[in-house]
């Protein structure tokens, strides 16, 4: 790598307090994804044009009681700014305390997860469970907004039950409780990730609140980004699964995915960062990213199978060399 990653990103004025309202219309965020949006992947997306990045969700309880367990989730580099720490929890005291920790760690904002559909999280009255209890959710936001100077934002779903859409009333409550920005993934908890996102709900929220609204859900390519903005009027776009193996989605003038050589270069850069931050275990975590990067390339099916077995950075280099040689013979 001749050029440093950081050379490709505009410097940020760190003395200036981050505000969602100051972002240019149409800003694009790397949406929080547990097990995916660690510092390595955020850095990759940042260099391809993500304007704002989010950490994976961290448990407020764990942050206060077992901080070492969350250390990797909350590690970031200065040049990732603006960077938002996402937390989840179910009571206002713990959440306000955790928000203070996020602020002390230097994050530009703190985001509350009100969308996670996982059984364990919902069982603890956290994540999407809060959609069933707007009073508690509002108390959490109010306590957090009173506890910190950085903006508090909320990422939420359209409701818990398919039969009970809580938007846009829920969004209005969160705004009135002190949320400086909102993001909506318009699927219910019951839907989880099935079916399609209902962008008409996103539009209704945009029309109902004054704070900036971000749209999430089914952002698969640049065309989807354009359509979401046009159909809903959202200020920001939250890109999630569409960025997996495809950080190029953030490049405004790119149509489609780059050639294999560029994908290889980025995959190696990403793997290098994974090992830098997580040691060899980083390569085990990297396996899923590798299958996403090489998805769809002709003849890559066999290589993708082998990628599920890489243990070290050198294994990956060897595999890629072998694959490129095969390509040469096939040409
Ligand atoms: C693997 C995975 C992990 C996710 N983790 C989180 C998370 O930690 N916090 C959160 O707010 N949303 C999380 N999400 C939801 C995404 O941020 C996004 O809202 C959702 O995937 C819808 O967007 P999409 O259809 O474009 O993928 C996760 C999604 C996926 C696929």
GROMACS .gro file of C-alpha atoms and ligand atoms in nm:
model
  362
    1UNK     CA    1   0.000   0.000   0.000
    2UNK     CA    2   0.182   0.311  -0.118
    3UNK     CA    3  -0.078   0.564  -0.006
    4UNK     CA    4  -0.196   0.576   0.353
    5UNK     CA    5  -0.570   0.524   0.410
    6UNK     CA    6  -0.591   0.850   0.597
    7UNK     CA    7  -0.452   1.046   0.301
    8UNK     CA    8  -0.776   0.986   0.114
    9UNK     CA    9  -1.006   1.141   0.374
   10UNK     CA   10  -1.070   1.508   0.433
   11UNK     CA   11  -0.939   1.631   0.769
   12UNK     CA   12  -1.211   1.711   1.022
   13UNK     CA   13  -1.216   2.013   1.247
   14UNK     CA   14  -1.207   1.836   1.581
   15UNK     CA   15  -1.269   2.148   1.789
   16UNK     CA   16  -1.606   2.204   1.628
   17UNK     CA   17  -1.892   2.028   1.802
   18UNK     CA   18  -2.069   1.780   1.576
   19UNK     CA   19  -2.427   1.862   1.484
   20UNK     CA   20  -2.657   1.651   1.267
   21UNK     CA   21  -2.818   1.965   1.127
   22UNK     CA   22  -2.485   2.093   0.991
   23UNK     CA   23  -2.439   1.795   0.760
   24UNK     CA   24  -2.502   1.856   0.390
   25UNK     CA   25  -2.835   1.723   0.253
   26UNK     CA   26  -2.803   1.365   0.138
   27UNK     CA   27  -2.524   1.266   0.376
   28UNK     CA   28  -2.450   0.895   0.377
   29UNK     CA   29  -2.386   0.692   0.691
   30UNK     CA   30  -2.248   0.348   0.746
   31UNK     CA   31  -2.538   0.209   0.948
   32UNK     CA   32  -2.449   0.023   1.269
   33UNK     CA   33  -2.416  -0.352   1.221
   34UNK     CA   34  -2.315  -0.586   1.503
   35UNK     CA   35  -2.028  -0.809   1.395
   36UNK     CA   36  -1.961  -0.596   1.086
   37UNK     CA   37  -1.898  -0.225   1.151
   38UNK     CA   38  -1.579  -0.250   1.354
   39UNK     CA   39  -1.298   0.005   1.312
   40UNK     CA   40  -1.141  -0.187   1.020
   41UNK     CA   41  -1.457  -0.191   0.810
   42UNK     CA   42  -1.548   0.165   0.908
   43UNK     CA   43  -1.209   0.285   0.788
   44UNK     CA   44  -1.261   0.109   0.456
   45UNK     CA   45  -1.607   0.266   0.412
   46UNK     CA   46  -1.482   0.605   0.522
   47UNK     CA   47  -1.216   0.615   0.256
   48UNK     CA   48  -1.479   0.532  -0.008
   49UNK     CA   49  -1.703   0.821   0.097
   50UNK     CA   50  -1.914   0.735   0.406
   51UNK     CA   51  -1.983   1.071   0.572
   52UNK     CA   52  -2.072   0.941   0.920
   53UNK     CA   53  -1.992   0.604   1.072
   54UNK     CA   54  -2.146   0.415   1.365
   55UNK     CA   55  -1.992   0.160   1.598
   56UNK     CA   56  -2.147  -0.180   1.649
   57UNK     CA   57  -2.399  -0.162   1.931
   58UNK     CA   58  -2.252  -0.179   2.280
   59UNK     CA   59  -2.449  -0.284   2.585
   60UNK     CA   60  -2.480   0.002   2.836
   61UNK     CA   61  -2.485  -0.248   3.117
   62UNK     CA   62  -2.163  -0.411   3.004
   63UNK     CA   63  -1.997  -0.076   2.945
   64UNK     CA   64  -2.049   0.009   3.310
   65UNK     CA   65  -1.996  -0.334   3.464
   66UNK     CA   66  -1.751  -0.517   3.236
   67UNK     CA   67  -1.587  -0.243   3.026
   68UNK     CA   68  -1.311  -0.470   2.892
   69UNK     CA   69  -1.573  -0.672   2.700
   70UNK     CA   70  -1.675  -0.363   2.503
   71UNK     CA   71  -1.329  -0.225   2.439
   72UNK     CA   72  -1.302  -0.367   2.087
   73UNK     CA   73  -1.654  -0.248   1.996
   74UNK     CA   74  -1.577   0.107   2.095
   75UNK     CA   75  -1.226   0.150   1.960
   76UNK     CA   76  -1.196   0.412   1.685
   77UNK     CA   77  -0.933   0.622   1.510
   78UNK     CA   78  -0.945   1.002   1.503
   79UNK     CA   79  -0.983   1.020   1.127
   80UNK     CA   80  -1.309   0.821   1.138
   81UNK     CA   81  -1.488   1.135   1.263
   82UNK     CA   82  -1.768   1.208   1.277
   83UNK     CA   83  -1.816   0.882   1.463
   84UNK     CA   84  -2.122   0.789   1.664
   85UNK     CA   85  -2.122   0.532   1.945
   86UNK     CA   86  -2.435   0.319   1.949
   87UNK     CA   87  -2.558   0.183   2.280
   88UNK     CA   88  -2.851  -0.028   2.390
   89UNK     CA   89  -3.017  -0.067   2.724
   90UNK     CA   90  -3.353  -0.055   2.894
   91UNK     CA   91  -3.339   0.194   3.180
   92UNK     CA   92  -3.268   0.562   3.191
   93UNK     CA   93  -3.010   0.563   3.469
   94UNK     CA   94  -2.780   0.308   3.303
   95UNK     CA   95  -2.827   0.467   2.961
   96UNK     CA   96  -2.749   0.819   3.087
   97UNK     CA   97  -2.437   0.688   3.261
   98UNK     CA   98  -2.326   0.498   2.949
   99UNK     CA   99  -2.390   0.810   2.736
  100UNK     CA  100  -2.154   0.999   2.965
  101UNK     CA  101  -1.888   0.733   2.907
  102UNK     CA  102  -1.941   0.760   2.530
  103UNK     CA  103  -1.892   1.137   2.557
  104UNK     CA  104  -1.579   1.097   2.769
  105UNK     CA  105  -1.440   0.856   2.510
  106UNK     CA  106  -1.460   1.142   2.260
  107UNK     CA  107  -1.742   1.020   2.037
  108UNK     CA  108  -1.920   1.287   1.831
  109UNK     CA  109  -2.265   1.155   1.917
  110UNK     CA  110  -2.446   0.878   2.098
  111UNK     CA  111  -2.714   0.670   1.929
  112UNK     CA  112  -2.974   0.447   2.094
  113UNK     CA  113  -3.062   0.113   1.945
  114UNK     CA  114  -3.440   0.077   1.935
  115UNK     CA  115  -3.446  -0.175   1.654
  116UNK     CA  116  -3.256  -0.491   1.743
  117UNK     CA  117  -3.496  -0.787   1.704
  118UNK     CA  118  -3.276  -1.049   1.872
  119UNK     CA  119  -3.446  -1.265   2.134
  120UNK     CA  120  -3.186  -1.207   2.404
  121UNK     CA  121  -3.195  -0.829   2.361
  122UNK     CA  122  -3.574  -0.808   2.339
  123UNK     CA  123  -3.601  -1.038   2.642
  124UNK     CA  124  -3.406  -0.780   2.842
  125UNK     CA  125  -3.653  -0.507   2.739
  126UNK     CA  126  -3.388  -0.346   2.514
  127UNK     CA  127  -3.358  -0.282   2.140
  128UNK     CA  128  -3.689  -0.309   1.952
  129UNK     CA  129  -3.871  -0.392   2.277
  130UNK     CA  130  -3.867  -0.018   2.354
  131UNK     CA  131  -4.106   0.036   2.062
  132UNK     CA  132  -4.374  -0.122   2.284
  133UNK     CA  133  -4.308   0.125   2.564
  134UNK     CA  134  -4.279   0.482   2.438
  135UNK     CA  135  -4.285   0.620   2.795
  136UNK     CA  136  -3.971   0.432   2.897
  137UNK     CA  137  -3.806   0.510   2.562
  138UNK     CA  138  -3.879   0.881   2.607
  139UNK     CA  139  -3.745   0.875   2.965
  140UNK     CA  140  -3.422   0.717   2.838
  141UNK     CA  141  -3.374   0.983   2.571
  142UNK     CA  142  -3.453   1.265   2.812
  143UNK     CA  143  -3.209   1.134   3.074
  144UNK     CA  144  -2.936   1.091   2.813
  145UNK     CA  145  -2.992   1.435   2.658
  146UNK     CA  146  -2.966   1.590   3.006
  147UNK     CA  147  -2.649   1.396   3.083
  148UNK     CA  148  -2.436   1.485   2.778
  149UNK     CA  149  -2.352   1.772   2.544
  150UNK     CA  150  -2.308   1.556   2.236
  151UNK     CA  151  -2.621   1.490   2.026
  152UNK     CA  152  -2.838   1.194   2.121
  153UNK     CA  153  -3.000   1.014   1.827
  154UNK     CA  154  -3.236   0.719   1.795
  155UNK     CA  155  -3.239   0.436   1.545
  156UNK     CA  156  -3.577   0.266   1.543
  157UNK     CA  157  -3.811   0.038   1.353
  158UNK     CA  158  -4.169   0.094   1.241
  159UNK     CA  159  -4.311  -0.104   1.531
  160UNK     CA  160  -4.279  -0.422   1.731
  161UNK     CA  161  -4.584  -0.610   1.601
  162UNK     CA  162  -4.684  -0.624   1.233
  163UNK     CA  163  -5.034  -0.532   1.345
  164UNK     CA  164  -4.925  -0.222   1.537
  165UNK     CA  165  -4.722   0.038   1.349
  166UNK     CA  166  -4.614   0.296   1.607
  167UNK     CA  167  -4.479   0.556   1.365
  168UNK     CA  168  -4.479   0.850   1.328
  169UNK     CA  169  -4.609   0.902   1.687
  170UNK     CA  170  -4.307   0.725   1.835
  171UNK     CA  171  -4.066   0.944   1.636
  172UNK     CA  172  -4.244   1.260   1.757
  173UNK     CA  173  -4.213   1.141   2.118
  174UNK     CA  174  -3.839   1.078   2.074
  175UNK     CA  175  -3.789   1.421   1.919
  176UNK     CA  176  -3.980   1.589   2.202
  177UNK     CA  177  -3.777   1.395   2.458
  178UNK     CA  178  -3.456   1.545   2.319
  179UNK     CA  179  -3.338   1.336   2.024
  180UNK     CA  180  -3.135   1.554   1.787
  181UNK     CA  181  -3.174   1.313   1.494
  182UNK     CA  182  -3.370   1.002   1.409
  183UNK     CA  183  -3.316   0.708   1.178
  184UNK     CA  184  -3.588   0.470   1.069
  185UNK     CA  185  -3.561   0.114   0.944
  186UNK     CA  186  -3.924   0.071   0.838
  187UNK     CA  187  -3.969  -0.296   0.912
  188UNK     CA  188  -4.131  -0.426   1.231
  189UNK     CA  189  -3.952  -0.640   1.488
  190UNK     CA  190  -4.175  -0.930   1.380
  191UNK     CA  191  -4.058  -0.883   1.023
  192UNK     CA  192  -3.694  -0.881   1.137
  193UNK     CA  193  -3.517  -0.862   0.796
  194UNK     CA  194  -3.787  -1.030   0.588
  195UNK     CA  195  -4.003  -0.870   0.319
  196UNK     CA  196  -3.936  -0.518   0.207
  197UNK     CA  197  -3.889  -0.197   0.400
  198UNK     CA  198  -4.196   0.029   0.385
  199UNK     CA  199  -4.054   0.365   0.282
  200UNK     CA  200  -4.399   0.528   0.306
  201UNK     CA  201  -4.348   0.514   0.686
  202UNK     CA  202  -4.014   0.689   0.642
  203UNK     CA  203  -4.187   0.962   0.448
  204UNK     CA  204  -4.453   1.009   0.715
  205UNK     CA  205  -4.184   1.054   0.980
  206UNK     CA  206  -3.997   1.308   0.766
  207UNK     CA  207  -4.323   1.503   0.734
  208UNK     CA  208  -4.395   1.482   1.109
  209UNK     CA  209  -4.072   1.591   1.281
  210UNK     CA  210  -3.830   1.882   1.257
  211UNK     CA  211  -3.505   1.702   1.342
  212UNK     CA  212  -3.306   1.541   1.059
  213UNK     CA  213  -3.432   1.196   0.963
  214UNK     CA  214  -3.220   0.917   0.819
  215UNK     CA  215  -3.364   0.640   0.608
  216UNK     CA  216  -3.254   0.279   0.634
  217UNK     CA  217  -3.379  -0.036   0.468
  218UNK     CA  218  -3.313  -0.201   0.132
  219UNK     CA  219  -3.032   0.033   0.029
  220UNK     CA  220  -2.866  -0.203  -0.215
  221UNK     CA  221  -2.704   0.036  -0.465
  222UNK     CA  222  -2.674   0.403  -0.571
  223UNK     CA  223  -3.006   0.385  -0.749
  224UNK     CA  224  -3.177   0.284  -0.422
  225UNK     CA  225  -3.010   0.580  -0.250
  226UNK     CA  226  -3.144   0.816  -0.516
  227UNK     CA  227  -3.494   0.667  -0.497
  228UNK     CA  228  -3.508   0.675  -0.117
  229UNK     CA  229  -3.422   1.045  -0.114
  230UNK     CA  230  -3.669   1.124  -0.386
  231UNK     CA  231  -3.955   0.919  -0.242
  232UNK     CA  232  -3.917   1.015   0.123
  233UNK     CA  233  -3.726   1.344   0.148
  234UNK     CA  234  -3.487   1.204   0.412
  235UNK     CA  235  -3.185   1.416   0.496
  236UNK     CA  236  -2.951   1.117   0.536
  237UNK     CA  237  -2.912   0.763   0.409
  238UNK     CA  238  -2.814   0.475   0.636
  239UNK     CA  239  -2.638   0.208   0.428
  240UNK     CA  240  -2.625  -0.138   0.590
  241UNK     CA  241  -2.621  -0.471   0.404
  242UNK     CA  242  -2.557  -0.289   0.076
  243UNK     CA  243  -2.209  -0.200   0.205
  244UNK     CA  244  -2.113  -0.558   0.292
  245UNK     CA  245  -1.832  -0.649   0.052
  246UNK     CA  246  -1.921  -0.329  -0.133
  247UNK     CA  247  -1.777  -0.014   0.030
  248UNK     CA  248  -1.784   0.138  -0.322
  249UNK     CA  249  -2.156   0.197  -0.270
  250UNK     CA  250  -2.053   0.524  -0.100
  251UNK     CA  251  -1.876   0.655  -0.412
  252UNK     CA  252  -2.119   0.911  -0.556
  253UNK     CA  253  -2.012   0.878  -0.921
  254UNK     CA  254  -1.957   0.502  -0.931
  255UNK     CA  255  -2.196   0.283  -1.128
  256UNK     CA  256  -2.172  -0.082  -1.036
  257UNK     CA  257  -1.888  -0.265  -0.868
  258UNK     CA  258  -1.519  -0.221  -0.956
  259UNK     CA  259  -1.306  -0.473  -1.145
  260UNK     CA  260  -1.166  -0.776  -0.965
  261UNK     CA  261  -0.818  -0.619  -0.925
  262UNK     CA  262  -0.963  -0.334  -0.721
  263UNK     CA  263  -1.174  -0.568  -0.513
  264UNK     CA  264  -0.863  -0.772  -0.435
  265UNK     CA  265  -0.670  -0.461  -0.332
  266UNK     CA  266  -0.947  -0.350  -0.097
  267UNK     CA  267  -1.000  -0.699   0.048
  268UNK     CA  268  -0.628  -0.719   0.127
  269UNK     CA  269  -0.630  -0.373   0.283
  270UNK     CA  270  -0.932  -0.469   0.493
  271UNK     CA  271  -0.770  -0.797   0.602
  272UNK     CA  272  -0.453  -0.610   0.693
  273UNK     CA  273  -0.655  -0.380   0.921
  274UNK     CA  274  -0.840  -0.674   1.077
  275UNK     CA  275  -0.510  -0.834   1.174
  276UNK     CA  276  -0.374  -0.500   1.295
  277UNK     CA  277  -0.664  -0.454   1.539
  278UNK     CA  278  -0.757  -0.812   1.626
  279UNK     CA  279  -0.452  -1.025   1.558
  280UNK     CA  280  -0.501  -1.358   1.382
  281UNK     CA  281  -0.855  -1.383   1.515
  282UNK     CA  282  -0.923  -1.089   1.285
  283UNK     CA  283  -0.874  -1.324   0.989
  284UNK     CA  284  -1.144  -1.558   1.122
  285UNK     CA  285  -1.380  -1.259   1.143
  286UNK     CA  286  -1.262  -1.153   0.798
  287UNK     CA  287  -1.387  -1.476   0.635
  288UNK     CA  288  -1.744  -1.351   0.601
  289UNK     CA  289  -1.625  -1.021   0.450
  290UNK     CA  290  -1.417  -1.217   0.197
  291UNK     CA  291  -1.716  -1.419   0.080
  292UNK     CA  292  -1.909  -1.092   0.038
  293UNK     CA  293  -1.625  -0.921  -0.152
  294UNK     CA  294  -1.591  -1.200  -0.405
  295UNK     CA  295  -1.958  -1.281  -0.441
  296UNK     CA  296  -2.066  -1.279  -0.805
  297UNK     CA  297  -1.727  -1.294  -0.974
  298UNK     CA  298  -1.724  -1.569  -1.239
  299UNK     CA  299  -1.537  -1.873  -1.121
  300UNK     CA  300  -1.504  -1.735  -0.768
  301UNK     CA  301  -1.734  -1.991  -0.607
  302UNK     CA  302  -1.451  -2.236  -0.537
  303UNK     CA  303  -1.227  -1.960  -0.408
  304UNK     CA  304  -1.502  -1.834  -0.177
  305UNK     CA  305  -1.531  -2.182  -0.027
  306UNK     CA  306  -1.156  -2.182   0.041
  307UNK     CA  307  -1.179  -1.834   0.189
  308UNK     CA  308  -1.394  -1.973   0.465
  309UNK     CA  309  -1.085  -2.154   0.590
  310UNK     CA  310  -0.822  -1.876   0.599
  311UNK     CA  311  -0.648  -1.844   0.936
  312UNK     CA  312  -0.371  -1.594   0.860
  313UNK     CA  313  -0.316  -1.299   0.629
  314UNK     CA  314  -0.062  -1.504   0.432
  315UNK     CA  315  -0.327  -1.773   0.363
  316UNK     CA  316  -0.532  -1.507   0.191
  317UNK     CA  317  -0.239  -1.376  -0.013
  318UNK     CA  318  -0.161  -1.731  -0.129
  319UNK     CA  319  -0.522  -1.797  -0.224
  320UNK     CA  320  -0.547  -1.477  -0.423
  321UNK     CA  321  -0.219  -1.550  -0.605
  322UNK     CA  322  -0.345  -1.895  -0.691
  323UNK     CA  323  -0.674  -1.755  -0.815
  324UNK     CA  324  -0.507  -1.487  -1.026
  325UNK     CA  325  -0.283  -1.751  -1.187
  326UNK     CA  326  -0.591  -1.955  -1.276
  327UNK     CA  327  -0.744  -1.643  -1.429
  328UNK     CA  328  -0.429  -1.599  -1.643
  329UNK     CA  329  -0.452  -1.953  -1.779
  330UNK     CA  330  -0.821  -1.914  -1.845
  331UNK     CA  331  -0.769  -1.590  -2.041
  332LIG     C1  332  -2.568  -0.823   1.049
  332LIG     C2  333  -2.649  -0.702   1.090
  332LIG     C3  334  -2.623  -0.643   1.211
  332LIG     C4  335  -2.697  -0.529   1.250
  332LIG     N1  336  -2.668  -0.468   1.369
  332LIG     C5  337  -2.730  -0.353   1.404
  332LIG     C6  338  -2.691  -0.282   1.520
  332LIG     O1  339  -2.601  -0.321   1.594
  332LIG     N2  340  -2.759  -0.166   1.548
  332LIG     C7  341  -2.861  -0.119   1.468
  332LIG     O2  342  -2.918  -0.013   1.498
  332LIG     N3  343  -2.896  -0.183   1.356
  332LIG     C8  344  -2.833  -0.298   1.322
  332LIG     N4  345  -2.865  -0.360   1.204
  332LIG     C9  346  -2.969  -0.301   1.116
  332LIG    C10  347  -2.906  -0.217   1.003
  332LIG     O3  348  -2.833  -0.108   1.053
  332LIG    C11  349  -3.012  -0.167   0.903
  332LIG     O4  350  -3.100  -0.077   0.967
  332LIG    C12  351  -3.093  -0.282   0.842
  332LIG     O5  352  -3.008  -0.386   0.801
  332LIG    C13  353  -3.180  -0.235   0.725
  332LIG     O6  354  -3.103  -0.188   0.619
  332LIG     P1  355  -3.073  -0.278   0.485
  332LIG     O7  356  -3.204  -0.344   0.445
  332LIG     O8  357  -3.024  -0.177   0.385
  332LIG     O9  358  -2.971  -0.379   0.526
  332LIG    C14  359  -2.797  -0.476   1.166
  332LIG    C15  360  -2.822  -0.538   1.043
  332LIG    C16  361  -2.750  -0.650   1.004
  332LIG    C17  362  -2.779  -0.713   0.870
   0.00000   0.00000   0.00000
